[in-house]
C-alpha positions as semicolon CSV with decimal commas, in nm:
position;residue;x (nm);y (nm);z (nm)
1;M;6,961;-5,771;8,017
2;T;7,014;-5,880;7,652
3;T;6,837;-6,063;7,495
4;P;6,989;-6,261;7,262
5;S;6,979;-6,178;6,867
6;S;6,846;-6,570;6,773
7;S;6,543;-6,495;7,040
8;R;6,515;-6,183;6,905
9;S;6,468;-6,303;6,505
10;Q;6,140;-6,587;6,630
11;P;5,822;-6,460;6,547
12;P;5,538;-6,477;6,823
13;A;5,364;-6,787;6,802
14;G;5,034;-6,672;6,666
15;Q;5,223;-6,553;6,376
16;A;5,453;-6,869;6,289
17;A;5,065;-7,046;6,313
18;L;4,973;-6,809;6,056
19;A;5,278;-6,855;5,845
20;V;5,264;-7,191;5,856
21;A;4,859;-7,231;5,742
22;I;4,995;-6,972;5,482
23;G;5,232;-7,190;5,354
24;L;5,000;-7,448;5,333
25;I;4,751;-7,309;5,150
26;A;4,984;-7,217;4,890
27;L;5,126;-7,597;4,876
28;L;4,738;-7,741;4,792
29;A;4,684;-7,421;4,581
30;A;4,999;-7,519;4,365
31;P;4,952;-7,689;3,998
32;C;4,999;-8,073;4,046
33;G;5,298;-8,149;3,838
34;A;5,488;-7,855;4,078
35;I;5,440;-8,122;4,443
36;G;5,486;-8,431;4,228
37;Q;5,267;-8,555;4,060
38;A;5,120;-8,974;4,069
39;P;5,227;-9,075;3,707
40;A;4,959;-9,172;3,449
41;P;4,797;-9,466;3,421
42;I;4,933;-9,726;3,222
43;E;4,709;-9,731;2,903
44;I;4,622;-10,122;2,823
45;K;4,518;-10,297;2,487
46;V;4,474;-10,653;2,584
47;V;4,465;-10,848;2,907
48;V;4,556;-11,183;2,875
49;L;4,417;-11,395;3,208
50;A;4,568;-11,758;3,245
51;M;4,455;-11,969;3,537
52;F;4,754;-12,178;3,668
53;E;5,108;-12,187;3,580
54;Q;5,349;-12,543;3,717
55;G;5,684;-12,386;3,887
56;A;5,831;-12,022;3,726
57;D;5,699;-11,802;3,462
58;T;5,964;-11,865;3,210
59;G;6,199;-12,172;3,169
60;D;6,053;-12,494;3,289
61;A;5,735;-12,707;3,252
62;P;5,435;-12,481;3,167
63;G;5,143;-12,387;3,276
64;E;4,894;-12,157;3,098
65;Y;5,117;-11,895;3,149
66;Q;5,423;-11,943;3,040
67;Y;5,385;-11,969;2,686
68;W;5,178;-11,640;2,700
69;V;5,443;-11,483;2,931
70;E;5,787;-11,604;2,685
71;R;5,589;-11,565;2,341
72;E;5,427;-11,282;2,370
73;H;5,783;-11,132;2,562
74;L;5,554;-10,994;2,936
75;D;5,919;-10,889;3,034
76;T;5,839;-10,629;3,287
77;V;5,716;-10,718;3,620
78;L;5,436;-10,539;3,811
79;A;5,444;-10,650;4,219
80;F;5,046;-10,738;4,268
81;P;5,028;-10,775;4,642
82;Q;4,643;-10,765;4,636
83;G;4,595;-11,065;4,360
84;Y;4,744;-11,389;4,396
85;H;5,012;-11,370;4,154
86;D;5,270;-11,032;4,003
87;L;5,155;-10,886;3,656
88;R;5,375;-10,914;3,307
89;L;5,375;-10,648;3,078
90;N;5,501;-10,592;2,797
91;P;5,555;-10,193;2,762
92;Q;5,596;-10,171;2,383
93;T;5,259;-10,374;2,298
94;G;4,995;-10,249;2,586
95;V;4,946;-10,660;2,648
96;L;4,923;-10,715;2,987
97;G;4,932;-11,078;3,179
98;V;4,750;-11,153;3,471
99;L;4,798;-11,522;3,630
100;T;4,504;-11,546;3,812
101;G;4,474;-11,855;4,024
102;I;4,282;-12,154;4,049
103;G;3,941;-12,149;4,133
104;T;3,645;-11,884;4,105
105;A;3,696;-11,731;4,394
106;R;4,029;-11,652;4,334
107;A;3,994;-11,563;4,004
108;A;3,724;-11,332;4,085
109;A;3,915;-11,178;4,356
110;S;4,247;-11,100;4,125
111;V;4,046;-10,958;3,835
112;M;3,842;-10,711;4,114
113;A;4,181;-10,637;4,233
114;L;4,297;-10,561;3,859
115;G;4,020;-10,360;3,776
116;L;4,029;-10,076;4,093
117;D;4,465;-10,054;4,078
118;P;4,481;-9,722;3,956
119;R;4,821;-9,804;3,788
120;F;4,632;-9,913;3,497
121;D;4,342;-9,740;3,249
122;L;4,202;-10,059;3,104
123;T;3,839;-9,878;2,949
124;H;3,902;-9,962;2,625
125;A;4,140;-10,299;2,684
126;Y;4,013;-10,570;2,557
127;F;3,997;-10,962;2,755
128;L;4,105;-11,284;2,672
129;V;4,057;-11,517;2,934
130;A;4,342;-11,825;2,795
131;G;4,284;-12,233;2,974
132;I;4,155;-12,535;2,917
133;G;3,959;-12,794;2,956
134;G;3,806;-13,168;2,932
135;I;3,564;-13,158;2,649
136;D;3,280;-13,314;2,501
137;P;3,371;-13,576;2,213
138;R;3,008;-13,545;2,082
139;A;3,161;-13,166;2,054
140;G;3,495;-13,150;1,986
141;S;3,839;-13,324;2,021
142;L;4,143;-13,334;2,161
143;A;4,362;-12,978;2,144
144;S;4,013;-12,789;1,977
145;A;3,950;-12,481;2,072
146;V;3,683;-12,328;2,193
147;W;3,580;-12,007;2,135
148;A;3,248;-11,945;2,453
149;D;2,953;-11,732;2,294
150;W;2,774;-11,832;2,667
151;V;2,982;-11,921;3,024
152;V;2,740;-12,101;3,240
153;D;2,776;-12,126;3,557
154;G;2,791;-12,521;3,773
155;D;2,761;-12,424;4,122
156;M;2,489;-12,199;4,208
157;A;2,193;-12,459;4,302
158;Y;2,107;-12,770;4,491
159;E;2,225;-13,111;4,543
160;I;2,154;-13,434;4,654
161;D;2,303;-13,780;4,663
162;A;2,245;-13,919;4,359
163;R;2,137;-14,247;4,512
164;E;1,884;-14,056;4,723
165;I;1,710;-13,882;4,422
166;P;1,337;-14,045;4,388
167;S;1,412;-14,216;4,020
168;S;1,679;-14,438;4,161
169;L;1,463;-14,553;4,522
170;P;1,262;-14,913;4,444
171;G;0,913;-14,870;4,268
172;A;0,988;-14,516;4,140
173;S;0,756;-14,337;3,926
174;A;0,739;-14,281;3,526
175;A;0,718;-13,956;3,598
176;D;0,978;-13,953;3,856
177;R;1,275;-14,129;3,604
178;A;1,166;-13,869;3,347
179;L;1,186;-13,562;3,589
180;W;1,511;-13,639;3,847
181;T;1,731;-13,786;3,580
182;T;2,049;-13,532;3,863
183;G;2,075;-13,440;4,190
184;Y;2,122;-13,059;4,101
185;V;1,860;-12,881;4,156
186;P;1,881;-12,515;4,058
187;L;1,812;-12,208;4,358
188;R;1,480;-12,176;4,462
189;R;1,339;-12,472;4,295
190;E;1,175;-12,839;4,411
191;V;1,301;-13,014;4,100
192;P;1,627;-13,045;3,822
193;Y;1,528;-12,799;3,569
194;Q;1,250;-12,635;3,637
195;Q;1,073;-12,296;3,505
196;P;1,074;-12,049;3,538
197;L;1,472;-11,938;3,614
198;T;1,551;-11,588;3,802
199;P;1,838;-11,441;3,848
200;E;1,849;-11,613;4,187
201;N;1,917;-11,969;4,037
202;N;2,049;-11,837;3,671
203;V;2,417;-11,691;3,669
204;S;2,514;-11,735;3,328
205;F;2,698;-11,484;3,059
206;R;2,619;-11,419;2,673
207;L;2,986;-11,300;2,588
208;N;2,921;-11,035;2,299
209;P;2,816;-11,225;1,950
210;A;2,981;-10,976;1,757
211;L;3,322;-11,001;1,895
212;V;3,323;-11,405;1,951
213;D;3,244;-11,406;1,583
214;W;3,476;-11,211;1,515
215;A;3,760;-11,423;1,721
216;F;3,627;-11,707;1,561
217;G;3,618;-11,610;1,148
218;L;4,015;-11,470;1,234
219;T;4,093;-11,795;1,387
220;K;3,861;-12,083;1,244
221;D;4,124;-12,168;0,959
222;I;4,359;-12,222;1,189
223;K;4,567;-12,571;1,132
224;L;4,594;-12,648;1,434
225;P;4,920;-12,915;1,434
226;D;4,810;-13,312;1,474
227;S;5,023;-13,635;1,563
228;P;5,010;-13,988;1,584
229;Q;4,960;-13,999;1,967
230;L;4,679;-13,772;1,953
231;A;4,502;-13,973;1,649
232;T;4,534;-14,313;1,834
233;L;4,374;-14,188;2,184
234;R;4,063;-13,970;2,040
235;M;3,944;-14,264;1,848
236;Q;3,929;-14,471;2,218
237;Y;3,638;-14,255;2,245
238;E;3,334;-14,228;2,148
239;G;3,155;-13,871;1,926
240;D;3,242;-13,827;1,549
241;A;3,369;-13,490;1,632
242;G;3,624;-13,610;1,912
243;H;3,756;-13,859;1,637
244;R;3,870;-13,525;1,443
245;P;4,202;-13,397;1,414
246;P;4,183;-13,074;1,646
247;F;3,997;-12,809;1,504
248;V;3,849;-12,418;1,636
249;L;3,521;-12,394;1,719
250;K;3,261;-12,251;1,905
251;G;3,035;-12,378;2,222
252;G;2,921;-12,276;2,555
253;N;3,149;-12,312;2,859
254;L;3,045;-12,441;3,197
255;S;3,190;-12,330;3,466
256;A;3,229;-12,506;3,777
257;S;3,475;-12,568;4,109
258;T;3,418;-12,905;4,071
259;F;3,568;-13,081;3,847
260;W;3,323;-13,365;3,737
261;H;3,405;-13,641;3,515
262;G;3,222;-13,907;3,343
263;K;2,886;-13,981;3,087
264;L;2,645;-13,916;3,350
265;M;2,790;-13,564;3,480
266;N;2,883;-13,515;3,082
267;Q;2,497;-13,539;2,987
268;W;2,432;-13,313;3,299
269;A;2,671;-13,055;3,160
270;E;2,487;-13,088;2,854
271;D;2,102;-13,031;2,976
272;W;2,229;-12,807;3,299
273;V;2,373;-12,598;2,979
274;R;2,056;-12,543;2,791
275;Y;1,824;-12,504;3,029
276;L;2,023;-12,168;3,193
277;T;2,047;-12,056;2,824
278;A;1,693;-12,143;2,695
279;G;1,843;-12,324;2,452
280;Q;2,043;-12,087;2,273
281;A;2,395;-12,184;2,368
282;A;2,474;-12,661;2,336
283;Y;2,791;-12,721;2,603
284;A;3,126;-12,793;2,424
285;I;3,413;-12,735;2,733
286;S;3,443;-12,722;3,052
287;G;3,641;-12,430;3,286
288;M;3,626;-12,360;3,672
289;E;3,728;-12,002;3,708
290;D;3,551;-11,805;3,377
291;T;3,183;-11,750;3,592
292;G;3,428;-11,576;3,904
293;T;3,624;-11,375;3,578
294;L;3,325;-11,282;3,448
295;Q;3,104;-11,155;3,747
296;S;3,422;-10,900;3,865
297;L;3,457;-10,794;3,541
298;S;3,082;-10,720;3,510
299;F;3,098;-10,550;3,829
300;L;3,394;-10,319;3,714
301;A;3,162;-10,276;3,411
302;N;2,900;-10,111;3,612
303;A;3,210;-9,820;3,752
304;H;3,313;-9,845;3,407
305;K;3,654;-9,913;3,484
306;V;3,603;-10,185;3,189
307;D;3,436;-10,262;2,887
308;L;3,230;-10,616;2,905
309;D;3,175;-10,602;2,499
310;R;3,576;-10,665;2,501
311;V;3,561;-11,001;2,675
312;L;3,645;-11,310;2,505
313;V;3,688;-11,663;2,665
314;L;3,936;-11,945;2,524
315;R;3,950;-12,251;2,624
316;T;4,141;-12,533;2,495
317;A;4,116;-12,936;2,530
318;S;4,351;-13,073;2,715
319;N;4,139;-13,423;2,767
320;F;3,808;-13,581;2,782
321;D;3,568;-13,544;3,025
322;V;3,404;-13,854;2,985
323;P;3,627;-14,193;3,021
324;A;3,771;-14,388;2,657
325;I;3,564;-14,703;2,551
326;G;3,598;-15,014;2,825
327;V;3,688;-14,784;3,098
328;T;3,465;-14,651;3,422
329;A;3,487;-14,288;3,542
330;A;3,648;-14,360;3,835
331;E;3,945;-14,534;3,638
332;S;3,926;-14,206;3,385
333;L;3,942;-14,012;3,693
334;A;4,274;-14,168;3,840
335;S;4,468;-14,051;3,552
336;T;4,339;-13,716;3,514
337;K;4,561;-13,526;3,653
338;I;4,720;-13,164;3,607
339;A;5,007;-13,205;3,353
340;H;4,870;-13,520;3,254
341;Y;4,639;-13,472;3,096
342;S;4,586;-13,664;2,790
343;A;4,641;-13,341;2,591
344;Y;4,781;-13,122;2,793
345;L;5,094;-12,961;2,582
346;P;4,939;-12,953;2,273
347;A;4,606;-12,798;2,452
348;L;4,882;-12,546;2,643
349;D;5,021;-12,456;2,299
350;N;4,678;-12,438;2,113
351;A;4,587;-12,227;2,360
352;Y;4,876;-11,985;2,198
353;R;4,873;-12,029;1,886
354;V;4,486;-11,959;1,849
355;G;4,461;-11,681;2,109
356;H;4,729;-11,408;2,043
357;V;4,607;-11,421;1,672
358;V;4,346;-11,158;1,837
359;V;4,550;-11,041;2,065
360;D;4,823;-10,946;1,770
361;S;4,518;-10,823;1,558
362;I;4,359;-10,571;1,834
363;V;4,717;-10,451;1,886
364;A;4,857;-10,402;1,541
365;N;4,520;-10,193;1,436
366;W;4,488;-10,032;1,750
367;K;4,435;-9,686;1,641
368;N;4,081;-9,813;1,528
369;D;4,035;-10,085;1,766
370;R;4,092;-9,830;2,102
371;E;3,738;-9,637;1,961
372;H;3,563;-9,884;1,827
373;L;3,537;-10,317;1,843
374;P;3,727;-10,510;1,551
375;V;3,379;-10,615;1,376
376;N;3,284;-10,254;1,275
377;A;3,598;-10,088;1,266
378;A;3,793;-10,022;0,909
379;R;4,093;-10,205;0,944
């Protein structure tokens, strides 16, 4: 019986297996380009982090993100399912826009996801958080821009209701009245502002002083727009700094997930920032997400993914964190809502107006700024 020619051409099973193994070894040994190499990561020069947007990224009522997208021409959309929102890139300038979402948890998760994304090389990138916040009228005025020298966490604590703190109880001693000015107590401590601080009860970040000073020096003389409406409004509040036209300043940033308000809470903010920084920072403006962002960047820096010395936080004042004269805290809070803040649109505009000067300088001087901080570079 004659065997069909097609059958005669088939090698024995052992030889076939050997041929497959040899082919696989050859494939693995081949240069990466020969078998389809993954594209090189995109080198990012500046990451701009905004926290919320009202609707679309462009063309409608703005949130923190929209002016950056439109004015920095962040036209390339990159899917980012592991984060809060798709990313936006200007491939010509190397500026990447990130919308983290509101709240510490979303910001921390989105920033960590970005730092671990293999599509990007962030090892030389500068990070600019650009958002709005409530300002202390003793520190600054409506629509003012605050470069954070410290970012202090306002969440890590114990708390009892203020109506139950010892100084509020009948027959409270002078010592209790002096000590218990708040129901907020640091973790692992028994009373407010108790020393010593430990890493467990102190979550605060000092930003690179040289870089903060450079950014402030570059922008401190920018004339921020004023208006009769802002001028009339700010005179309704106590605080000499609050009566000034908008200006650029440095100060402490208190980051807390609770949107707090009122004179007593403002006093707590001042005391808390002073306490957690051992008197090295003075509270100026509130934020919500910034400790989450900085915590993720700190971990990423430990993994050599980013440079923590290249981080800046800019918050512009959309409102005062205290009521106007003659208004209660509850009444003031009721009118303090996103998009209805007293200086909402001017604050959004000034976040870009001040922040983009720093971003554009880094991009224009990238030959130097890639390897050296601007303060040390020959510009």
